[in-house]
Coordinates of C-alpha atoms in Angstrom, one line a residue:
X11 CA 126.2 97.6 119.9
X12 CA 127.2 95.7 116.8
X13 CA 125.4 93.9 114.6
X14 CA 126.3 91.9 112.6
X15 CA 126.1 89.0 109.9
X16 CA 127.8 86.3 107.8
X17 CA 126.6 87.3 104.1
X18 CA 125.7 83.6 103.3
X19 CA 123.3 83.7 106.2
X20 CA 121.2 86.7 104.7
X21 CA 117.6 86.3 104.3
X22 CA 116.6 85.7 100.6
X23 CA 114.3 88.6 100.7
X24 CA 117.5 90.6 100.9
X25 CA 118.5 92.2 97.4
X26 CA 122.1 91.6 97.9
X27 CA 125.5 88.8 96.5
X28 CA 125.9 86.5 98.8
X29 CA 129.4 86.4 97.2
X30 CA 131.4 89.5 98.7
X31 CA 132.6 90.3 102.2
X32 CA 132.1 87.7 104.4
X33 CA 130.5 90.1 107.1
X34 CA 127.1 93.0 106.4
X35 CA 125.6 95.0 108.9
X36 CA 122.4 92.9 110.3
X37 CA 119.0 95.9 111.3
X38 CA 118.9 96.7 114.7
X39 CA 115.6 95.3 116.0
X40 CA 112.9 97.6 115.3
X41 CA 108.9 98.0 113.7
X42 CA 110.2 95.7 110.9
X43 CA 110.8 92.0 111.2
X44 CA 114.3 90.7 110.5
X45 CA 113.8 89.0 107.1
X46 CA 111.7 92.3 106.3
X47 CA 114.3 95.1 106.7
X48 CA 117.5 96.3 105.5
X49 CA 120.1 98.1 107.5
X50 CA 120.8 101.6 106.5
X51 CA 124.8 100.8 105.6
X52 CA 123.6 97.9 104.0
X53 CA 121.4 99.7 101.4
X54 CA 124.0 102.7 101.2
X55 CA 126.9 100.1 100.1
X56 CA 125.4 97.0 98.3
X57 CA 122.0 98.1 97.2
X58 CA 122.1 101.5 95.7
X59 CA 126.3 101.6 95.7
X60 CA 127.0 104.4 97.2
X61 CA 129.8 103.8 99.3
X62 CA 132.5 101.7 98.8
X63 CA 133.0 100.5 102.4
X64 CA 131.0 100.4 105.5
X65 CA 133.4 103.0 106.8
X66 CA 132.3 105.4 104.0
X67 CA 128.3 104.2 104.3
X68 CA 128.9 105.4 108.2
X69 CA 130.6 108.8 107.0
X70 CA 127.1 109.7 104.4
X71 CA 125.4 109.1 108.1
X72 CA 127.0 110.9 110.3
X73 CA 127.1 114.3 107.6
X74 CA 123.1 113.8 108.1
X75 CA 122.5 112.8 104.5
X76 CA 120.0 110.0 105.2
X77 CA 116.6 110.6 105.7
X78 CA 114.1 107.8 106.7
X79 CA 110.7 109.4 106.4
X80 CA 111.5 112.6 106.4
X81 CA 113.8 112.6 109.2
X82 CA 118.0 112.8 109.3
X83 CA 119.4 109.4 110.5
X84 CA 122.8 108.3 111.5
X85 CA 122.3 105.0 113.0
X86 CA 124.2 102.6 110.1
X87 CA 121.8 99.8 111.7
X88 CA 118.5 101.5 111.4
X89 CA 116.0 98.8 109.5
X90 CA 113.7 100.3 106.7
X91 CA 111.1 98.1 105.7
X92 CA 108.0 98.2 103.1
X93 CA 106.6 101.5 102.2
X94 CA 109.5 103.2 104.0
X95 CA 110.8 106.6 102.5
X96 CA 114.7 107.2 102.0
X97 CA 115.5 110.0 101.2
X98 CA 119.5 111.4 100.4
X99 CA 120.9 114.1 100.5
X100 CA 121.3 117.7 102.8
X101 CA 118.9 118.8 101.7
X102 CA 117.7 115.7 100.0
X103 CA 117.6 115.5 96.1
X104 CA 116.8 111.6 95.7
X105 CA 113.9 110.0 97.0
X106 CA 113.5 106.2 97.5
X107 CA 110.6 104.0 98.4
X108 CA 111.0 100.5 99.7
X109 CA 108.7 97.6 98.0
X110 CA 109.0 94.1 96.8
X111 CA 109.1 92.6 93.9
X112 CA 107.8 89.5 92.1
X113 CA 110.9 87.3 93.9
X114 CA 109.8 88.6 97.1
X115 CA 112.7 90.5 97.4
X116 CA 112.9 94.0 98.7
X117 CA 113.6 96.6 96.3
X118 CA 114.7 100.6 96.8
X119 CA 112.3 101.7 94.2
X120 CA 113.2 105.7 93.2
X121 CA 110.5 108.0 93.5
X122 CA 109.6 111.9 92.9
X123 CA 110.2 114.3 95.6
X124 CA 106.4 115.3 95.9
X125 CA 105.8 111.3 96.4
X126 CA 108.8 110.9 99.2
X127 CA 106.1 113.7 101.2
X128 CA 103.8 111.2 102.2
X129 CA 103.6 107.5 103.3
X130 CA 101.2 104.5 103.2
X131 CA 100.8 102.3 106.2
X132 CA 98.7 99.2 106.9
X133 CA 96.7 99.3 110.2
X134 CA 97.9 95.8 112.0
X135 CA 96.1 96.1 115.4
X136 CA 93.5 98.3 116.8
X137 CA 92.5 98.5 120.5
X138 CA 90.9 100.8 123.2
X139 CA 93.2 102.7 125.5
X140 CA 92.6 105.3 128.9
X141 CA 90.6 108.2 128.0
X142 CA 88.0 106.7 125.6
X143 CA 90.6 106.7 122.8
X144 CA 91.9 104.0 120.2
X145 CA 95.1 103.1 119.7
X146 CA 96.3 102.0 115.9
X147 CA 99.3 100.1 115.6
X148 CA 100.5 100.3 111.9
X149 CA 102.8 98.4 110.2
X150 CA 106.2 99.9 110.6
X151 CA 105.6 100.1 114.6
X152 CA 104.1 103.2 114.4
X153 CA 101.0 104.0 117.4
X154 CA 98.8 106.9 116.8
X155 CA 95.5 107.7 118.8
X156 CA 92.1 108.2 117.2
X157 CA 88.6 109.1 118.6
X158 CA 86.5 106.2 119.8
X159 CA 84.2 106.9 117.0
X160 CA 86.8 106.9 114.2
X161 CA 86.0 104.8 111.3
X162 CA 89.6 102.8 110.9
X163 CA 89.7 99.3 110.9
X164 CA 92.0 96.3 111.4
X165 CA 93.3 96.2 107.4
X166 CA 92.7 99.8 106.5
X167 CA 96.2 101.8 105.1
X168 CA 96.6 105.0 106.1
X169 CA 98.5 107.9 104.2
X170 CA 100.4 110.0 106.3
X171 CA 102.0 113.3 105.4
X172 CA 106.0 113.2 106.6
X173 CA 107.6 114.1 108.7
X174 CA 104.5 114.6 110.8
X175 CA 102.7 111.5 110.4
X176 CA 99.1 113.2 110.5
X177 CA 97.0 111.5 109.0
X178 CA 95.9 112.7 105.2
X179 CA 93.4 110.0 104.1
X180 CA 92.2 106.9 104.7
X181 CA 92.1 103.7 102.2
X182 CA 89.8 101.3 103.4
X183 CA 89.9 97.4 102.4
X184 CA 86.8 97.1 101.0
X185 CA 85.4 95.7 97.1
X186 CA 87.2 97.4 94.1
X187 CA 89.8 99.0 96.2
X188 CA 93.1 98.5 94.8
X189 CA 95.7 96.0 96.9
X190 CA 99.1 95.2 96.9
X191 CA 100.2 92.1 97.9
X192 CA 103.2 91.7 99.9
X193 CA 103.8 88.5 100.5
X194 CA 102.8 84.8 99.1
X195 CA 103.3 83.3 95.4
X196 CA 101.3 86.9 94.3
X197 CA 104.0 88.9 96.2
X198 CA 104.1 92.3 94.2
X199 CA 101.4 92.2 92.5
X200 CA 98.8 95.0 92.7
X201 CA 94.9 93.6 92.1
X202 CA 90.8 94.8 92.6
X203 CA 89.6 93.7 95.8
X204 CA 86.5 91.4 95.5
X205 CA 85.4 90.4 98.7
X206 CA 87.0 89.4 102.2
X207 CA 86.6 86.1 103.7
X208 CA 86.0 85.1 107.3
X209 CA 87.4 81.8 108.5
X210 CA 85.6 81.2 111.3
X211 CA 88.9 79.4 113.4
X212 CA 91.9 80.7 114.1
X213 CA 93.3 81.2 110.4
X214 CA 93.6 84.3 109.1
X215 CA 90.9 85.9 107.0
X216 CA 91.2 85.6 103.2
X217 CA 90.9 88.4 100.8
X218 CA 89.8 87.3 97.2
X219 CA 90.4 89.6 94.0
X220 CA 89.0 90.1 90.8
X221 CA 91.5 88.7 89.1
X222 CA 90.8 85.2 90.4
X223 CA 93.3 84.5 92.9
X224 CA 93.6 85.2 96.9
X225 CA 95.7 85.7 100.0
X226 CA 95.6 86.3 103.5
X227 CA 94.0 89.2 105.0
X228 CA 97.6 90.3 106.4
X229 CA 99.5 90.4 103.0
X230 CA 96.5 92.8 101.3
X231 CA 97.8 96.2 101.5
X232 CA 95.5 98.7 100.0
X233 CA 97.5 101.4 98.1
X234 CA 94.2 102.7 96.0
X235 CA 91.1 103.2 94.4
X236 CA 91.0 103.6 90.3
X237 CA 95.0 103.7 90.7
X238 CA 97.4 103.1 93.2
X239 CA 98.8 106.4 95.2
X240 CA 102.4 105.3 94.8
X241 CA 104.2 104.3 92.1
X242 CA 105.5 101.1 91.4
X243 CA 107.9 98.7 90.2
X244 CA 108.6 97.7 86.8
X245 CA 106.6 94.5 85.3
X246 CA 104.6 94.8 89.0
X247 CA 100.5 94.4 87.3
X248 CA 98.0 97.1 87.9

């Protein structure tokens, strides 16, 4: 199937001209929500320039010289959202990560090859499933079962070595961790946690920082303690 889209239509959160060809790949529906991904052929051409055409963006895929976190890909529609890790090359010898900036837009931020190992992702749902286990649902669609007496919670990231996605370490969002924030007016930014706030309706909870501003529980993605695990964009606040 082909999918496709008028440039002038893009999201804004895509890093792209909307002057150009009058057709770009649209991402295949996947863990990442429309306005939050990028098509593979799409990032290949436009955002890092790498091919000239969509035909030669399909040609870099097919010769199994894309990696999305840590394994070869050659659908030219396959979405990568935040905290994603592209990698290029066979083997690879550039390592990406995707993030936001302070625009909200999504950026393919380079990153060392011992970084591109391991991922972050931000625990979106947590429930009980057959056998006394829990499921976690992450943020980039990802399921993995935990015992029943496993300390993760709804808002907790997880680092996970790649490709295997077990999990390394946990991050959880408590006071002084360290958040990024990826979405609102503070989109980008990395602050201290201070404390979390529970509306008592059907709002979602509020986390407050230290540096005297807040956002909803959703957008706080916990990335560290006394520094963040990744690194990070240019001009982004630590």
């Amino acid at each position: 199937m082909t999918f496709r889209l008028k440039r002038r239509a893009a999201p804004k959160s895509w890093p792209i001209h909307h002057k150009g060809t009058k057709w770009i790949q649209r991402p295949a529906p996947g863990p990442h929500a429309f306005e939050e991904s990028l098509a593979l052929s799409l990032v290949l051409r436009d955002v890092l320039q790498l091919a000239h055409s969509a035909r030669e963006a399909q040609k870099l895929l097919r010769e199994g010289k894309v990696w999305v976190d840590g394994k070869v890909v050659k659908d030219p529609a396959r979405g990568i959202g935040l905290m994603d890790v592209l990698s290029l090359g066979a083997p690879p010898t550039q390592h990406f990560r995707v993030l936001k900036n302070r625009l909200g837009k999504l950026a393919i931020h380079p990153i060392s090859a011992e970084e591109s190992k391991f991922k972050l992702a931000r625990i979106r749902f947590k429930h009980t499933v057959p056998g006394g286990k829990v499921a976690l649902t992450l943020h980039d669609g990802r399921n993995i079962l935990v015992a029943a007496s496993s300390p993760y919670k709804v808002g907790d990231t997880l680092r996970l070595d790649l490709p295997g996605q077990k999990v390394a370490s946990r991050l959880a969002l408590t006071p002084g961790m360290l958040a990024y924030v990826s979405g609102g007016s503070h989109v980008g930014e990395v602050a201290h946690v201070d404390r979390v706030e529970v509306i008592p309706s059907s709002e979602p909870n509020r986390v407050h920082f230290k540096e005297g501003f807040s956002t909803v529980k959703p957008y706080a993605f916990i990335v560290g303690e006394a520094t963040p695990l990744i690194s990070l964009l240019e001009g982004v606040a630590k």
